[in-house]
Short mmCIF file of C-alpha atoms in Angstrom, two decimals:
data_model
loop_
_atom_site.label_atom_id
_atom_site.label_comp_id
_atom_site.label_asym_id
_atom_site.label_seq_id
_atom_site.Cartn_x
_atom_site.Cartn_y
_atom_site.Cartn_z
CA UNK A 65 160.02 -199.92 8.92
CA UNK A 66 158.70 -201.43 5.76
CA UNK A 67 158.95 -200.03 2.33
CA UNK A 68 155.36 -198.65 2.95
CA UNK A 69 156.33 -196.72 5.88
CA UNK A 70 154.29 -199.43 8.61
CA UNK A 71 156.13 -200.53 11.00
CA UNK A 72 156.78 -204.63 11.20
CA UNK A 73 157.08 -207.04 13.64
CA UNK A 74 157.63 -210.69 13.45
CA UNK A 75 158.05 -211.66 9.91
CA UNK A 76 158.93 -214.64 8.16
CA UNK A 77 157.88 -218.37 7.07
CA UNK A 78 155.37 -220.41 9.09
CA UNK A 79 153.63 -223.86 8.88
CA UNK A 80 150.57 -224.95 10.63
CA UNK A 81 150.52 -228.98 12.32
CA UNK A 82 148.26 -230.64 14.35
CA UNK A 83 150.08 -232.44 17.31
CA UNK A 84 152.50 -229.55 18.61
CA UNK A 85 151.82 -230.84 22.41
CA UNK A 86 151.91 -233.98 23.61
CA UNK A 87 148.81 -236.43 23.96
CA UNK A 88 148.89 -236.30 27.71
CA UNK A 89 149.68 -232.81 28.07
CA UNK A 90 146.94 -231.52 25.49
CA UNK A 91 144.81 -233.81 27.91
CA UNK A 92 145.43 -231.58 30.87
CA UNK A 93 145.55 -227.86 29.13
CA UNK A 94 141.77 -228.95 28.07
CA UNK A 95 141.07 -230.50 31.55
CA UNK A 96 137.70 -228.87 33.51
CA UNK A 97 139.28 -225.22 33.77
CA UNK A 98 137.41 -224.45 37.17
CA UNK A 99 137.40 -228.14 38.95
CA UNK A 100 133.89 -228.81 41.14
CA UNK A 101 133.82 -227.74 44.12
CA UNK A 102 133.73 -230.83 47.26
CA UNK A 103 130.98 -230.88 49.26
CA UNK A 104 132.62 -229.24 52.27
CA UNK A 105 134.32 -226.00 50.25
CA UNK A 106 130.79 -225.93 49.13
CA UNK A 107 129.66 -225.75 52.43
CA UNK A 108 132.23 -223.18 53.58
CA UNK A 109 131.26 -220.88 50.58
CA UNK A 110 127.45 -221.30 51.22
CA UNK A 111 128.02 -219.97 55.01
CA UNK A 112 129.43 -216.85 53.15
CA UNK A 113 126.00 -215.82 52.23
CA UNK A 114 123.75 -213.44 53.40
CA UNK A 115 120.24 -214.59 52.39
CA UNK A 116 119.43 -211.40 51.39
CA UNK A 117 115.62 -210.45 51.03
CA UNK A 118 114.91 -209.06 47.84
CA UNK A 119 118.18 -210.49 47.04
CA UNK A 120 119.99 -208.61 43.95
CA UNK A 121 121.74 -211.12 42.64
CA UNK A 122 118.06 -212.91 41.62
CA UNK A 123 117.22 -209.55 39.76
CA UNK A 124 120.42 -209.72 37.85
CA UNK A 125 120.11 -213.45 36.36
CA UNK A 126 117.66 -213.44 33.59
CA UNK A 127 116.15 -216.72 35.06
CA UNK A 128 115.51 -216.05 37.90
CA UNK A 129 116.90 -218.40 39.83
CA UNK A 130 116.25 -218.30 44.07
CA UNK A 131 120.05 -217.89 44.64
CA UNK A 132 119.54 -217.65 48.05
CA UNK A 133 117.68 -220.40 48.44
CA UNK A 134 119.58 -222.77 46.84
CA UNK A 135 122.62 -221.49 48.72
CA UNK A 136 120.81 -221.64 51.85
CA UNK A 137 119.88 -225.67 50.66
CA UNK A 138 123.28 -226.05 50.18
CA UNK A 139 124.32 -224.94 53.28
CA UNK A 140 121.95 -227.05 55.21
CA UNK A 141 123.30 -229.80 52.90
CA UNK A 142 120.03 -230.27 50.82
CA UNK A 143 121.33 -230.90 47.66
CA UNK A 144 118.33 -232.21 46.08
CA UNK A 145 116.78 -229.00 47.35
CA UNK A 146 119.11 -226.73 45.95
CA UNK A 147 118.92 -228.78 42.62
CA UNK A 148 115.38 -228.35 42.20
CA UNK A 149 115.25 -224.74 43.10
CA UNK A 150 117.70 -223.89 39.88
CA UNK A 151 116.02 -226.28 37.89
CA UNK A 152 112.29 -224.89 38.36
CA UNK A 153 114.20 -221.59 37.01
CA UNK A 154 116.50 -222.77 34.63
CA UNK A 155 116.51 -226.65 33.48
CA UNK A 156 120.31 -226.27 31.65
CA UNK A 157 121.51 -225.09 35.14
CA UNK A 158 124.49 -227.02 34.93
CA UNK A 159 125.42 -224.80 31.71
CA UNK A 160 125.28 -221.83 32.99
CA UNK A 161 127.12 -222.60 36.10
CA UNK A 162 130.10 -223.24 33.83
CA UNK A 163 129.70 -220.51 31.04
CA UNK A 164 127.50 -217.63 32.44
CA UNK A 165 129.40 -214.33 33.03
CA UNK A 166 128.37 -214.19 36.67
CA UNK A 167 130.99 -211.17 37.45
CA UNK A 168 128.42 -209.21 35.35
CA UNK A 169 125.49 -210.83 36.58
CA UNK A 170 124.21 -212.81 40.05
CA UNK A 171 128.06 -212.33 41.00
CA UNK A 172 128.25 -209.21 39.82
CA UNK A 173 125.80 -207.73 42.19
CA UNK A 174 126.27 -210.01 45.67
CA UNK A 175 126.36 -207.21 48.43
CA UNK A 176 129.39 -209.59 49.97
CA UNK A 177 131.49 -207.29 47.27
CA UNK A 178 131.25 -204.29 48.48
CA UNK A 179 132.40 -205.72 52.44
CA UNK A 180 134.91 -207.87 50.97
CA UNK A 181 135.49 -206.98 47.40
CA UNK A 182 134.73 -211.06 46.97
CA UNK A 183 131.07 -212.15 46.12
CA UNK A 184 130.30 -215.29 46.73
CA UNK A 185 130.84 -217.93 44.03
CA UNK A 186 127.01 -218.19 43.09
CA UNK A 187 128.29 -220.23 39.55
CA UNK A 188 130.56 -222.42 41.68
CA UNK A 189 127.58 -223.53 44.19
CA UNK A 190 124.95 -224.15 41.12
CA UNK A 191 127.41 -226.21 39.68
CA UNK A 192 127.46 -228.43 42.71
CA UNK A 193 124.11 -228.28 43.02
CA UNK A 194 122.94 -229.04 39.55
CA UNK A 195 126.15 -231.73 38.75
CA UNK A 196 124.10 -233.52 41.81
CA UNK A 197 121.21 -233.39 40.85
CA UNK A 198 121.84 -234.67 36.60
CA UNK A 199 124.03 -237.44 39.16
CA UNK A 200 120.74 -238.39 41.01
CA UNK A 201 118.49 -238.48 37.46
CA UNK A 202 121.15 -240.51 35.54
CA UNK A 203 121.68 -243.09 38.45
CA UNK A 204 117.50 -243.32 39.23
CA UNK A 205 116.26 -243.05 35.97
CA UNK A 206 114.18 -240.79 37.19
CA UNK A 207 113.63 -236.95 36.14
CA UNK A 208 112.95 -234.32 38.54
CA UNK A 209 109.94 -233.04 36.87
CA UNK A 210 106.60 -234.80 36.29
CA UNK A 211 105.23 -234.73 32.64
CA UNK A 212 101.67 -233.90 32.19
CA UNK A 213 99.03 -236.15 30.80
CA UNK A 214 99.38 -235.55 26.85
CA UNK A 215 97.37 -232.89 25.40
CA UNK A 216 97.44 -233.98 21.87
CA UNK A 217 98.84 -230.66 20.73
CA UNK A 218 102.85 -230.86 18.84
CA UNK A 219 105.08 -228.14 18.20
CA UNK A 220 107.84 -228.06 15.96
CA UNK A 221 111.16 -226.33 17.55
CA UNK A 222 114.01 -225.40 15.14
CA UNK A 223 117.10 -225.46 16.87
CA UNK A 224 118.50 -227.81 19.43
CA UNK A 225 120.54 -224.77 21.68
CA UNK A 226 119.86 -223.38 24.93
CA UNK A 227 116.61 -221.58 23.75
CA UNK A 228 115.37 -224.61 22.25
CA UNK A 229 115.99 -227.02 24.84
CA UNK A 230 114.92 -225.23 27.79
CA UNK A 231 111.52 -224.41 25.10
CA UNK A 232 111.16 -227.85 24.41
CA UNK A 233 111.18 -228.91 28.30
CA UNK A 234 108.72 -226.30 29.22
CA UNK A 235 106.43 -227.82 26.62
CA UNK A 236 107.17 -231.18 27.78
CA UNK A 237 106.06 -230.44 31.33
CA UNK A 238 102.97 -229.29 29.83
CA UNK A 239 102.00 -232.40 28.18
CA UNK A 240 102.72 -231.35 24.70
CA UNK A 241 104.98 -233.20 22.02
CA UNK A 242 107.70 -231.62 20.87
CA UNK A 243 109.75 -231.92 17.97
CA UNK A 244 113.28 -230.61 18.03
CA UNK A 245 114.85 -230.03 14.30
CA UNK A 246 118.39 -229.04 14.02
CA UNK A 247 120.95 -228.99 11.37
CA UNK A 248 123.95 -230.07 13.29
CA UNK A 249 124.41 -233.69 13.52
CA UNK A 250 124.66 -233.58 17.56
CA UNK A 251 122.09 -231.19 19.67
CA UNK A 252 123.45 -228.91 22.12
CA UNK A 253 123.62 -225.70 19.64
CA UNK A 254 126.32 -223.72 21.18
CA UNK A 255 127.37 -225.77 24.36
CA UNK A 256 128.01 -228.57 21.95
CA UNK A 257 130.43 -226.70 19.41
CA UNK A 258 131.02 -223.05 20.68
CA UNK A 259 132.18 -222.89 23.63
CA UNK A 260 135.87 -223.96 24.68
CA UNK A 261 136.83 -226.98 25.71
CA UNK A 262 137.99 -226.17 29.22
CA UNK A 263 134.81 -223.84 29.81
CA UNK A 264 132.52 -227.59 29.37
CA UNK A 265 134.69 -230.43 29.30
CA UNK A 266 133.76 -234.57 29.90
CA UNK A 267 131.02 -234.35 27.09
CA UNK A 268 128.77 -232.55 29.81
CA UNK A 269 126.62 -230.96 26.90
CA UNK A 270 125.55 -233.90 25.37
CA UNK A 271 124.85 -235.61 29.38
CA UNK A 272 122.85 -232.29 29.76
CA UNK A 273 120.77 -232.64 26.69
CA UNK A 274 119.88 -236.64 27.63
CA UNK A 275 118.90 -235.09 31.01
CA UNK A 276 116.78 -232.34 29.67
CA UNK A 277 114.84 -234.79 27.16
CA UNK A 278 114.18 -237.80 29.54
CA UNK A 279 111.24 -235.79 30.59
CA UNK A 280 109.66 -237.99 27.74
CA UNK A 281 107.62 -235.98 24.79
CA UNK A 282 110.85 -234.87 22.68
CA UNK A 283 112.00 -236.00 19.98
CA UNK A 284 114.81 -234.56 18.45
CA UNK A 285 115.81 -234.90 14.56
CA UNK A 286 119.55 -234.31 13.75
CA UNK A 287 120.81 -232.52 10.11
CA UNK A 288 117.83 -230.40 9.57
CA UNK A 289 117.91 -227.13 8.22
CA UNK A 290 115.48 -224.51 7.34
CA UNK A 291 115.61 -223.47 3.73
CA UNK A 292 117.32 -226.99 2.98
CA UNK A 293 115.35 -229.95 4.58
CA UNK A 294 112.39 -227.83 6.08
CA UNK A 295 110.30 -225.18 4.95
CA UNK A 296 108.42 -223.31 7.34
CA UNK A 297 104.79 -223.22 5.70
CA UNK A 298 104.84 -226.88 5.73
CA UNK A 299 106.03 -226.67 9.81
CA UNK A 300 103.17 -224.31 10.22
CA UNK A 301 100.28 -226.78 8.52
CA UNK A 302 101.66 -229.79 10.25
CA UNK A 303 102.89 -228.46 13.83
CA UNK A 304 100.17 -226.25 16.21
CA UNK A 305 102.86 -224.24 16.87
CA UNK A 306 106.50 -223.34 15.70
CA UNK A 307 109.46 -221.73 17.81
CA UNK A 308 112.42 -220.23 16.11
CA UNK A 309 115.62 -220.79 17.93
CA UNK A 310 118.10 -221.11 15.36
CA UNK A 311 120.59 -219.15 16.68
CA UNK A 312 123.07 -216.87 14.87
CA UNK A 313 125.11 -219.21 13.03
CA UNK A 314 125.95 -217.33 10.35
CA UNK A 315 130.08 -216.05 10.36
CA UNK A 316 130.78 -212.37 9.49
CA UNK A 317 133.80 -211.86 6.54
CA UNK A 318 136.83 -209.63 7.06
CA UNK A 319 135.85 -208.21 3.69
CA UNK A 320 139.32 -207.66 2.86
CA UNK A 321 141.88 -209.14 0.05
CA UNK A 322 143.60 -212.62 0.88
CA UNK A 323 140.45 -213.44 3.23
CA UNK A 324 140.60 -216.76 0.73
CA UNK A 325 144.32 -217.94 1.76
CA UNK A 326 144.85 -220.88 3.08
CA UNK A 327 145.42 -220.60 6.97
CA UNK A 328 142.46 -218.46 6.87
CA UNK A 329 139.39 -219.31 8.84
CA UNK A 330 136.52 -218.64 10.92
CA UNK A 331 136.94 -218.93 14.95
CA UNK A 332 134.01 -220.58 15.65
CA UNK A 333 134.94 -223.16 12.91
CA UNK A 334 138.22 -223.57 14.88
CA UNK A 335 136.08 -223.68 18.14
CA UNK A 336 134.11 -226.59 17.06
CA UNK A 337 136.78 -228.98 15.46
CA UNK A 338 138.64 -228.54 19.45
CA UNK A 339 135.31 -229.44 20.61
CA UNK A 340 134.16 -232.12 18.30
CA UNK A 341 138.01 -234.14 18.75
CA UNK A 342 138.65 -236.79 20.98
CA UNK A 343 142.21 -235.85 22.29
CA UNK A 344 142.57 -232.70 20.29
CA UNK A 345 146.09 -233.92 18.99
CA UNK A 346 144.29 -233.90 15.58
CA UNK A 347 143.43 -230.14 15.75
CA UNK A 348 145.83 -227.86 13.29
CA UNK A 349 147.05 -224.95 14.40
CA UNK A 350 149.53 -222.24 13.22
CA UNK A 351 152.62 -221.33 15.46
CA UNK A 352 152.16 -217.62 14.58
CA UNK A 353 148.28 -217.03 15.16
CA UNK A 354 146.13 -214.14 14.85
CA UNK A 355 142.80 -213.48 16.39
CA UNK A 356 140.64 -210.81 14.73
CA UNK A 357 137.67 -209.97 17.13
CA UNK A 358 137.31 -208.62 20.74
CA UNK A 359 134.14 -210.76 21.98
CA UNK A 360 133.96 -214.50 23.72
CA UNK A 361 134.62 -216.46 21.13
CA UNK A 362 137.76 -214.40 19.75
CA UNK A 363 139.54 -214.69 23.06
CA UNK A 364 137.82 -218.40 23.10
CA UNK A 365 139.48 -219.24 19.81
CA UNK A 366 143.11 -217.28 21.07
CA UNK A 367 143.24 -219.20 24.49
CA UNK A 368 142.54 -222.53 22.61
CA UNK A 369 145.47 -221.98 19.82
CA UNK A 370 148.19 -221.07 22.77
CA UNK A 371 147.10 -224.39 24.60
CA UNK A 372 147.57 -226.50 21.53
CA UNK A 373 150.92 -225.26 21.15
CA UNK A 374 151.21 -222.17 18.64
CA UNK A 375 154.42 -220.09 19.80
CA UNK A 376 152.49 -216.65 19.35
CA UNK A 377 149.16 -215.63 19.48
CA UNK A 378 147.91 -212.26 19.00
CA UNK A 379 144.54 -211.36 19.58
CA UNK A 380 144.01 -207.75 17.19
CA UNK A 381 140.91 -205.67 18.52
CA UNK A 382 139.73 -202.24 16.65
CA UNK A 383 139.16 -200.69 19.75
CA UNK A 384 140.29 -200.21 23.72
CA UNK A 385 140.31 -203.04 26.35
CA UNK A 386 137.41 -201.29 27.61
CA UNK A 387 135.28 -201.36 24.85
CA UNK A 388 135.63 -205.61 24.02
CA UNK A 389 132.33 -207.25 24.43
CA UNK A 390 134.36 -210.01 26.51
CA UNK A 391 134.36 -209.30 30.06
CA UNK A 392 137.56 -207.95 32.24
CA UNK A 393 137.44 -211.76 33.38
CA UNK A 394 137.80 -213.29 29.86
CA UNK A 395 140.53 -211.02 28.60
CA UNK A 396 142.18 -211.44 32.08
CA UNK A 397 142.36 -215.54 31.42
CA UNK A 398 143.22 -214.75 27.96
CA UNK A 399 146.46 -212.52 29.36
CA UNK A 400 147.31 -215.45 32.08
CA UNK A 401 147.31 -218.15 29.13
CA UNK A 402 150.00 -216.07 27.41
CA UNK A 403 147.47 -214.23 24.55
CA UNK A 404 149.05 -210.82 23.31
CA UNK A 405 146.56 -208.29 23.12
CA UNK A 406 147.30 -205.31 20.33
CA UNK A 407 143.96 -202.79 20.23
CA UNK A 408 143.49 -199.75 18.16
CA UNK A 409 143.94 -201.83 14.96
CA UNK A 410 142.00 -203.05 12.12
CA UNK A 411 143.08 -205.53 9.42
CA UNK A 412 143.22 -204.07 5.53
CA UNK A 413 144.84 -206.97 4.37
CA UNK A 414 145.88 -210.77 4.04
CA UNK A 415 149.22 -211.93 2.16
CA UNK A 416 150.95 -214.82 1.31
CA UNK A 417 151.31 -217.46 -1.46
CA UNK A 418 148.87 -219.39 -1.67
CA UNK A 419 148.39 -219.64 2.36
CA UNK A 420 148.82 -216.84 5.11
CA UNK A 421 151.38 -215.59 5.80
CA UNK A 422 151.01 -212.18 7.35
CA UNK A 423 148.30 -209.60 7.91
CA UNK A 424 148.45 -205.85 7.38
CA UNK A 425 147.19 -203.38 9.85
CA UNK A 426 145.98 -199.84 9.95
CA UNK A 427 145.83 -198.21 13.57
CA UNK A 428 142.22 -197.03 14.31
CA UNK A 429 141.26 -193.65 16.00
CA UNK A 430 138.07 -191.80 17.16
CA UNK A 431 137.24 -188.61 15.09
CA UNK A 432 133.81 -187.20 16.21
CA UNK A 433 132.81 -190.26 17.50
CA UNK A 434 133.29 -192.61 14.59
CA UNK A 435 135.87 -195.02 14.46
CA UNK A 436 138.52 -194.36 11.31
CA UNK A 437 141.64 -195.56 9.64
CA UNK A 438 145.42 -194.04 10.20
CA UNK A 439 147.67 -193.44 8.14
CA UNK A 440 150.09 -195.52 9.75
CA UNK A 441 150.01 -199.22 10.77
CA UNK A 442 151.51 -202.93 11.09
CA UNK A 443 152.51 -206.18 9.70
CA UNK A 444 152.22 -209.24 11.66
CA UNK A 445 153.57 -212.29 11.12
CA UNK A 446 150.64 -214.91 10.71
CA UNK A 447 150.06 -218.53 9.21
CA UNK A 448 146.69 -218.88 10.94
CA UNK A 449 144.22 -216.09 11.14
CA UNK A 450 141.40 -216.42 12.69
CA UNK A 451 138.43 -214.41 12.30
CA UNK A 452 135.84 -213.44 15.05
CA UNK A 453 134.47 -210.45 14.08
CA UNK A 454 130.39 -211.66 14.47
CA UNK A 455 127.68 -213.62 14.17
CA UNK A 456 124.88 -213.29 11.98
CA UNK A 457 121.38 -214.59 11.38
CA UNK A 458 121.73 -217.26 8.59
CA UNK A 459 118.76 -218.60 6.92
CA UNK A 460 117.31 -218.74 3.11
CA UNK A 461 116.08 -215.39 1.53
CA UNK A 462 113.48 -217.24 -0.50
CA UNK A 463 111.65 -218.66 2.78
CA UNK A 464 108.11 -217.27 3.98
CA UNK A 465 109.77 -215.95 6.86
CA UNK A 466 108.88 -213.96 9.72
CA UNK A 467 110.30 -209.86 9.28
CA UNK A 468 113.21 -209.64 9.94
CA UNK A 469 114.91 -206.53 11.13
CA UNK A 470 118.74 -205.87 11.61
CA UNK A 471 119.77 -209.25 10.95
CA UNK A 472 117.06 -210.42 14.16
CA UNK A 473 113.79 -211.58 13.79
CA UNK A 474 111.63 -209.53 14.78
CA UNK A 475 109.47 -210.32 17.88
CA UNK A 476 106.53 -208.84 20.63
CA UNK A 477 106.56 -209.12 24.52
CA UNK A 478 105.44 -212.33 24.44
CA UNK A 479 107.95 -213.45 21.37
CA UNK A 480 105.42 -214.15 19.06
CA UNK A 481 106.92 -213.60 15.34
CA UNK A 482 104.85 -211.57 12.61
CA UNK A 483 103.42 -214.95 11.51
CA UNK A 484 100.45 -216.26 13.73
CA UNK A 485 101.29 -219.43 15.49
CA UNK A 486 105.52 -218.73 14.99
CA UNK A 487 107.33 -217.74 18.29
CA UNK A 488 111.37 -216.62 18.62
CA UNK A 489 113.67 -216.89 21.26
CA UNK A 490 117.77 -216.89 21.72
CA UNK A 491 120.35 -215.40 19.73
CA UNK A 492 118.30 -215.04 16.81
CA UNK A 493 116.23 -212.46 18.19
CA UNK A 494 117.14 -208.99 19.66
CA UNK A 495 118.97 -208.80 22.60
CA UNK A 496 121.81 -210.13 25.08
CA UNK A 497 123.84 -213.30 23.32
CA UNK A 498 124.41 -215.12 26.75
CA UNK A 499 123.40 -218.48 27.43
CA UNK A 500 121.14 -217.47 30.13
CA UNK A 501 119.58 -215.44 28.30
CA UNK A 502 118.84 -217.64 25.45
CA UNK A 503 117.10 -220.30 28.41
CA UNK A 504 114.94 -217.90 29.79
CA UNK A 505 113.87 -216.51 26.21
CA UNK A 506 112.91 -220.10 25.32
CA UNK A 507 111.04 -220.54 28.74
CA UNK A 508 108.97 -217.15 28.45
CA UNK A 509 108.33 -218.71 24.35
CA UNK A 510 106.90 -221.91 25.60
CA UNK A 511 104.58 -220.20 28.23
CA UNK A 512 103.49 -217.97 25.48
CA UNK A 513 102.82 -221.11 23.15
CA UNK A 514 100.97 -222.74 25.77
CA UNK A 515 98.64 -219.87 26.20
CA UNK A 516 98.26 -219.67 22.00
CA UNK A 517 97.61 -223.19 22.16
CA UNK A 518 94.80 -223.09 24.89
CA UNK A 519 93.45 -220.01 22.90
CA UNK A 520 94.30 -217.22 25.78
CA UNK A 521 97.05 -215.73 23.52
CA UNK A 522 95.70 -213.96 20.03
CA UNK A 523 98.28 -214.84 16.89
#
């Protein structure tokens, strides 16, 4: 026990270094983490279908998608067919087929569970399916969908992630121009720096945003922010329409003392320098790490530090297994990659000199519902923290903005915002923070901007 009375494990000095695996070896723990599938396991798994009618698995993907008809395509070894059919539904296909929770969606409800506690592998099969299809584009030139004759009109996207690429593509088809504004230097949004490196490896985001785009009609402009390059009543005046799809990109604080030490940083920060390095041998990391957070990008950030070599990584969560926003699959990978999960703890606390080097706890318990402090607690031994606690809507307070209601702008059932002529889709609006999600919200916003823009939609 301490002199405080918490109890302590692991103390004493740390460093963080980039380069604690080998070049080769960092190659392979960042390698595709779920391989495609050859044509003939594809096969194999198609034939496990049922083709059900009124299929459930199509009511439980937010796109859409046929699932069994592409899985019937597939087994008849119609690729192109299957292809198509996800694309009509969902043009960033390929995405989703790597990064889509499908245990709590198409997967999730296949009826082959409950004969053989095994759905089928719906994400596996629209992987094959789409990876052939962006194959067949790249080699032909050619798109699979046909652009429309022009219409004249131009709308102004902000935000180059799922919701505003799969927008801006629905537009397209329709014979509008589109501009895409972002203020990341590479489009992609999230696929491009949020997700790990395994999850989308062999720069398949930015091979799915050249797909997406050679539609023709978009334009995308790199390093623009709103608040800071753009301002939204000029947008408005210059653009017939506007879609908001700017994400959440903001980073919640700790909100503790020591959140300033060195050592200390943000998750998704960490995320994106793994994702934006070549070999990843020039990534730091600490060899006592701490994850604060219980969603995706917590046990994201946790799996990522073990494979570049830390020694320990604890991921700390405020709550039960049960009650993480990752799914029972996530924190399972997290468990196989050698993550140590502590829950029922909150952080009160960062010390060190001058950088990190261990983090106080307080155990958490339920009274009446709410969650509270202990009396008691722990030290941990840290020279990285990171923190993954949430997201939040960032964007300047002095902007004529749309209302904006618990940190979401506020939209109607066909996304338009409060202004006329402003729509909203993805994270930055109310609702589920999946990829999926954030593609069919921009599909259903470009439908409704169509319809504003032919006059059949009042705004």
């Amino acid at each position: 026990m301490s002199a405080t009375g918490d109890s302590v494990y692991n103390l004493g000095g740390g460093d963080i270094a980039a380069s604690r695996v080998p070049v080769a070896r960092l190659a392979e723990c960042f390698a595709d983490a779920h391989p495609l599938l050859s044509r003939d396991e594809a096969a194999i798994e198609a034939a496990r279908c049922y083709f059900c009618y009124d299929a459930p698995c199509i009511a439980a993907c937010p796109t859409s998608i046929d699932i069994p008809g592409f899985i019937r395509a597939i087994a008849t070894d119609n690729l192109a067919g299957a292809g198509r059919k996800i694309l009509e539904a969902n043009i960033l296909g390929g995405a989703c087929a790597r990064v889509c929770p499908t245990e709590i969606l198409c997967e999730g409800a296949c009826v082959r569970t409950a004969q053989q506690h095994k759905p089928v592998e719906i994400g596996a099969l629209q992987r094959v399916a789409t990876d052939a299809a962006m194959a067949r584009a790249a080699a032909s030139g050619q798109h699979p969908f046909t652009r429309a004759l022009s219409t004249g009109k131009r709308v102004a996207i902000l935000g180059a992630g799922p919701a505003g690429l799969a927008c801006a593509h629905e537009l397209a088809k329709q014979g509008h121009a589109v501009s895409i504004f972002d203020a990341k230097p590479k489009p992609g949004g999230l696929n491009e720096y949020g997700i790990a490196a395994y999850k989308m490896a062999d720069d398949f985001a930015v091979r799915e945003v050249a797909f997406i785009i050679s539609i023709g009609g978009i334009e995308i402009i790199p390093n623009q922010a709103l608040g800071r390059e753009l301002d939204l009543g000029t947008l408005r005046r210059d653009y017939d329409a506007v879609c908001l799809a700017i994400g959440q990109s903001g980073v919640k604080a700790l909100a503790i003392p020591g959140e300033e030490l060195q050592g200390v940083m943000d998750a998704v920060r960490f995320i994106e320098n793994l994702r934006q390095s070549s070999d990843k041998s020039d990534v730091p990391v600490g060899r006592h790490v701490v994850v604060i957070g219980g969603g995706n990008t917590a046990i994201d950030a946790a799996v990522q530090a073990k494979r570049l070599g830390a020694e320990q990584v604890s991921l700390v969560y405020r709550r039960g297994r049960e009650d993480m926003p990752a799914t029972a699959v996530e924190q399972d990978w997290a468990l196989v990659n050698g993550v140590d999960f502590r829950h029922w703890a909150a952080p009160v606390a960062l010390e060190g000199q001058g950088a990190v080097q261990r983090i106080r706890f307080a155990r958490t318990k339920l009274e009446d519902g709410r969650l509270v402090l202990g009396e008691d607690g722990y030290i941990l031994r840290a020279d990285m923290v990171l923190k993954a606690v949430g997201q939040s809507l960032e964007i300047s307070e002095d902007e004529a903005l749309p209302t904006i209601r618990a940190g979401r702008i506020v939209v109607n059932e066909d996304l338009q915002t409060s202004l006329p002529g402003v729509f909203a889709g993805g994270d930055c609006i109310p609702g589920q923070d999946l990829t999926v999600q954030a593609v069919a919200d921009g599909k259903r916003a470009a439908q409704s901007i169509n319809a504003y823009m032919k006059g059949e939609l009042n705004g």
